[in-house]
XYZ file of C-alpha atoms in Angstrom:
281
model
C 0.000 0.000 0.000
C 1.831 3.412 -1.261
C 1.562 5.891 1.307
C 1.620 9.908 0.187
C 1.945 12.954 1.694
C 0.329 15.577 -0.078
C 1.077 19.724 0.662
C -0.688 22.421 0.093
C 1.158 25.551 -1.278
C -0.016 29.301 0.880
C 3.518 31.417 0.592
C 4.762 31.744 3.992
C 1.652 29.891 5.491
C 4.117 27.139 4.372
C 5.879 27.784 8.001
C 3.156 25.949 9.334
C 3.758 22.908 7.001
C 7.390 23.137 7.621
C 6.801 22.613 11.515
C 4.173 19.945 10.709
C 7.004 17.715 8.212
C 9.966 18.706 10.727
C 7.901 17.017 13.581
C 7.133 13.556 11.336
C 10.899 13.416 10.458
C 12.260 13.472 13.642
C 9.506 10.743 14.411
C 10.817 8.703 11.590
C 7.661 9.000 9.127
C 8.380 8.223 5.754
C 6.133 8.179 2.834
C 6.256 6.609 -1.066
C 5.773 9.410 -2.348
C 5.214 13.022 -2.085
C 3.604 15.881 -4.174
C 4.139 20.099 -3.102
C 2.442 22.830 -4.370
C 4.168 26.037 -4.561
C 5.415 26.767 -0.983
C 4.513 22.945 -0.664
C 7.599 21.903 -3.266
C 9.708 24.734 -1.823
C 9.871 23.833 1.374
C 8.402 20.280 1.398
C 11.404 18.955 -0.862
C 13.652 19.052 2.435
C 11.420 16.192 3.253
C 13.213 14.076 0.836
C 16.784 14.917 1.567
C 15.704 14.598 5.154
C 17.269 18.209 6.395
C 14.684 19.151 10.072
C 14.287 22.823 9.990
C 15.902 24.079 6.661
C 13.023 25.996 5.391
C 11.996 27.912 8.495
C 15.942 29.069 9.252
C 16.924 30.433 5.705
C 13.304 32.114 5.972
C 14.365 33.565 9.498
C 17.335 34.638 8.350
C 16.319 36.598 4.716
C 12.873 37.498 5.269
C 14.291 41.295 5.804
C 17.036 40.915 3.279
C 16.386 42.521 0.103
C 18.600 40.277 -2.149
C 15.873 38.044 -1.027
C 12.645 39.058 -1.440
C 10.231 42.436 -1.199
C 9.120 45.249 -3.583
C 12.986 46.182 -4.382
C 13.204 43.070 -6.010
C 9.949 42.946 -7.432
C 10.480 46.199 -9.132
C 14.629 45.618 -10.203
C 13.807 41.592 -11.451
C 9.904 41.271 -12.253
C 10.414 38.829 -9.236
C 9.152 39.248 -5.750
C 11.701 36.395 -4.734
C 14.942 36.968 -6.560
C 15.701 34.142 -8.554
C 19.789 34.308 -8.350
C 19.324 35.131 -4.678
C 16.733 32.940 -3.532
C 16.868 30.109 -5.870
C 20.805 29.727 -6.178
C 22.912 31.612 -3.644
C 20.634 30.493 -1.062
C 20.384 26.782 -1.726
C 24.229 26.221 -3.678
C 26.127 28.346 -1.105
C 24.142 29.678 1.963
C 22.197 27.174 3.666
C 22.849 23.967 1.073
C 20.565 22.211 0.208
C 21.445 18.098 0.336
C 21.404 17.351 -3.280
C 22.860 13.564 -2.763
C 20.484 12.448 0.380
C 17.589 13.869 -1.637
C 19.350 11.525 -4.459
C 19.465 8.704 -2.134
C 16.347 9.169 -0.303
C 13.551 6.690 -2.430
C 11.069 8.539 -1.938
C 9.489 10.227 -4.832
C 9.534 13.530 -5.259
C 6.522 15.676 -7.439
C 6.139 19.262 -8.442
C 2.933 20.927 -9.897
C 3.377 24.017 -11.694
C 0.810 25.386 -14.044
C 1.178 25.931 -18.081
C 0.246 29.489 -18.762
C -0.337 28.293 -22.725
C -3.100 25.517 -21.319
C -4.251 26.930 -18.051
C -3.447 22.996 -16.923
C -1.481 21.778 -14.360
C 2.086 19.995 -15.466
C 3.095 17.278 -12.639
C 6.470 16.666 -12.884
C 8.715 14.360 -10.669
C 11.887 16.347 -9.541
C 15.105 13.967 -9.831
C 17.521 17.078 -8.022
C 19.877 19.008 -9.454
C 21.128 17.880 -12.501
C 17.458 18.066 -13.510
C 17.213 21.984 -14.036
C 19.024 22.675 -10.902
C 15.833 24.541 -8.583
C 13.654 25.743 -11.844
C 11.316 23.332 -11.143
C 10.823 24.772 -7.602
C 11.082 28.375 -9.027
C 8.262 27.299 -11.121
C 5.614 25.894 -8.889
C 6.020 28.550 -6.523
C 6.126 31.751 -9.198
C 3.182 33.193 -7.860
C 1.227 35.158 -10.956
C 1.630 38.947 -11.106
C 4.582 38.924 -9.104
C 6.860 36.772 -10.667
C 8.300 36.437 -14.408
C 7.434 32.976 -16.344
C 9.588 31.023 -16.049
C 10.567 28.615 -18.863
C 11.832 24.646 -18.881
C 11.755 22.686 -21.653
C 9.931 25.051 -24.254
C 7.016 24.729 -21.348
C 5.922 28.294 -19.665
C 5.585 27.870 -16.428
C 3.808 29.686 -13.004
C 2.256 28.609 -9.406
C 0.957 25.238 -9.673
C -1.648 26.353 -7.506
C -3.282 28.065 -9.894
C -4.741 24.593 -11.902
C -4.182 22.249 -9.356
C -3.491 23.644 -5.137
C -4.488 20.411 -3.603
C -3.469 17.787 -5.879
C -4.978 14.358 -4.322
C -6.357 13.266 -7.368
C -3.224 13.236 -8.731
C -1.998 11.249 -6.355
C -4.454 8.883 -5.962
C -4.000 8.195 -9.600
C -0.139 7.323 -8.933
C -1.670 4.539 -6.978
C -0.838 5.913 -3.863
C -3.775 4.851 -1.491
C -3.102 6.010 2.278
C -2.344 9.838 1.646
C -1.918 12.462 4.197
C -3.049 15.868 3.277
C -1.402 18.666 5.216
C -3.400 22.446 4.249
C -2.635 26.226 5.137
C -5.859 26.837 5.787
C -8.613 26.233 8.416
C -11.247 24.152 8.180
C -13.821 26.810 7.140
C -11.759 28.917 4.879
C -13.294 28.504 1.100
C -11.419 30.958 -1.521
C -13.147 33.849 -2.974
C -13.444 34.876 -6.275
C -10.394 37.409 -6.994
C -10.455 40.819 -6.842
C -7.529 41.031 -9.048
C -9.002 39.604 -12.398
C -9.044 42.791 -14.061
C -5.144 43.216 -14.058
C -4.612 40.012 -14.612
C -6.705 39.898 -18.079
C -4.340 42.639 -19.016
C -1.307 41.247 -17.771
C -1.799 37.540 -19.425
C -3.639 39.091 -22.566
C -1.619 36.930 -24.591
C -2.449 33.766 -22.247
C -6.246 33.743 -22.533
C -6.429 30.063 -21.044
C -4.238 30.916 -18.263
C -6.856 33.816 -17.047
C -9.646 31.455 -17.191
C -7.736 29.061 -15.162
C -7.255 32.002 -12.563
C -11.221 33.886 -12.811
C -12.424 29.986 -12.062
C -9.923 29.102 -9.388
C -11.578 29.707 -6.324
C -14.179 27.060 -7.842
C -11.794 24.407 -8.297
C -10.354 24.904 -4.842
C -13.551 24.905 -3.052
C -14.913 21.625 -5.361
C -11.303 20.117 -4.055
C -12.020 20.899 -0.726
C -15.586 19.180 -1.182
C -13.513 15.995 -2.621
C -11.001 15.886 0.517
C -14.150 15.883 2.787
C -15.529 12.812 1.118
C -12.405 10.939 1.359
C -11.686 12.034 4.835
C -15.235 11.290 6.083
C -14.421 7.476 4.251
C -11.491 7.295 6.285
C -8.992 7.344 3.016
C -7.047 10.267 3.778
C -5.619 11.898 6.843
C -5.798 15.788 6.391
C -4.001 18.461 8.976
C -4.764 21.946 9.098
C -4.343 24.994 11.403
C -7.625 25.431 13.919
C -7.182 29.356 12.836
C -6.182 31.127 10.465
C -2.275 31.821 10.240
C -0.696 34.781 11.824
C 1.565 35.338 8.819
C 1.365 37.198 5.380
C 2.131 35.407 1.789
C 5.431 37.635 2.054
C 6.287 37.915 5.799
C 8.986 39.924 6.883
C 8.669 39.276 10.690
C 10.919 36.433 11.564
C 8.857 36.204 14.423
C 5.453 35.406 13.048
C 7.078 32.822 10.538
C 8.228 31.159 13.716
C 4.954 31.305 15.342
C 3.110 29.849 11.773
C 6.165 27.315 12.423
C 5.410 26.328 16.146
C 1.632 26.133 15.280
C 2.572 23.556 12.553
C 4.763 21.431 15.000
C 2.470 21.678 17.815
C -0.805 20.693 15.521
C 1.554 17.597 14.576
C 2.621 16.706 17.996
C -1.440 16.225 18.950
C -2.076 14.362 15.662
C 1.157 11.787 15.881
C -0.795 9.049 17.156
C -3.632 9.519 14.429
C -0.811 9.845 11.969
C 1.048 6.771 12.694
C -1.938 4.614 13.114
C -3.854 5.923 9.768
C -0.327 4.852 7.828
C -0.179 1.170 9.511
């Protein structure tokens, strides 16, 4: 039976799912398989090469920094997280990220990004560096309007939460059968149309499938979010989630709130260990 873990993208609500996979890896939790979304790939990867608390101390450390991230950045690159910064120096030189145990590790390894030419998700399974060194992760977390395209393979590429934020289905499809779902949000939250549709018809003009994708995304969240209570109700999937909403914003810049998101994610993990390890036996 292939067991999956499953994370939800949310910017730098992603603290809380980096306290909630730090806790289940010191617990020695391993999975098949796992797919991230966005924040979910960005920091959920360390899951794979097994490094505890790697995505909440570079975030510490550079959310004031403006080679990393902020309005300087967004206005000098077309980037509101500096690619050479925050996908290379950061990762290659700073705090490194474990390119051979995420080699070793078995445990596969997915990406969802979205095709701006389609509107449709693109699922791909991220082999490490020699396979387009952190593009892939660039790509599922390029959040639209913010961030340039960016471009693998002849493929443009943004947020894979765009076409697919909670991608179960996917999953389930892989053949995995006992999959954990970890979510940014709280139980009641259900996304709202977006104010922002306007400037993002003129900004994508030239993608007219990828604004469709984004005017009907709140209705493929919510419709997800129906699909995850089914299965959970059935007893097929384990979901976790914050009781409140997150005391962080998509681009925090107070180390001390992404610690807090953080502490809510381990403590939310700590109550649910037992229901964890008994829903994967």
């Amino acid at each position: 039976m292939k067991k999956g873990l499953i994370l939800e993208g949310g910017a730098m609500r992603g603290m809380f799912t980096a306290g909630v996979t730090d806790v289940m890896m010191e617990q020695g939790i391993e999975f098949d398989g796992a797919v991230g979304v966005s924040a979910g790939a960005a920091f959920g990867c360390n899951y794979k090469s097994r490094q505890i608390g790697r995505a909440l101390r570079y975030n510490k450390r550079f959310c004031n920094d403006r080679r990393y991230c902020g309005l300087s950045s967004l206005l000098r690159t077309g980037n509101i997280y500096n690619t050479d910064f925050a996908y290379r120096e950061v990762p290659l030189n700073i705090d490194v990220f474990d390119f051979a145990a995420y080699a070793a590790n078995p445990m596969e390894f997915y990406m969802v990004c979205t095709d701006v030419e389609t509107g449709r998700p693109v699922y791909h399974r991220y082999d490490g560096y020699h396979d387009h060194g952190f593009d892939w992760v660039r790509a599922s977390a390029s959040m639209p309007l913010v961030s340039r395209i960016v471009e693998i393979d002849g493929q443009k590429l943004l947020d894979g939460g765009i076409s697919d934020a909670i991608p179960l289905r996917f999953f389930e499809q892989l053949g995995y059968e006992r999959n954990i779902v970890i979510l940014t949000q709280p139980a009641d939250y259900r996304k709202k149309k977006t104010s922002a549709l306007p400037l993002i018809r003129l900004m994508y003009r030239r993608y007219p499938a990828l604004v469709e994708a984004m005017a009907t995304r709140h209705e493929m969240y919510n419709a997800t979010l129906e699909y995850l209570a089914q299965q959970e109700a059935a007893g097929d999937i384990l979901v976790i989630r914050p009781a409140e909403p997150l005391p962080v914003s998509r681009v925090e810049k107070n180390p001390d709130k992404l610690q807090a998101a953080y502490d809510i994610g381990r403590a939310t993990a700590a109550a649910q260990l037992e229901s964890i390890r008994q829903f994967l036996s």
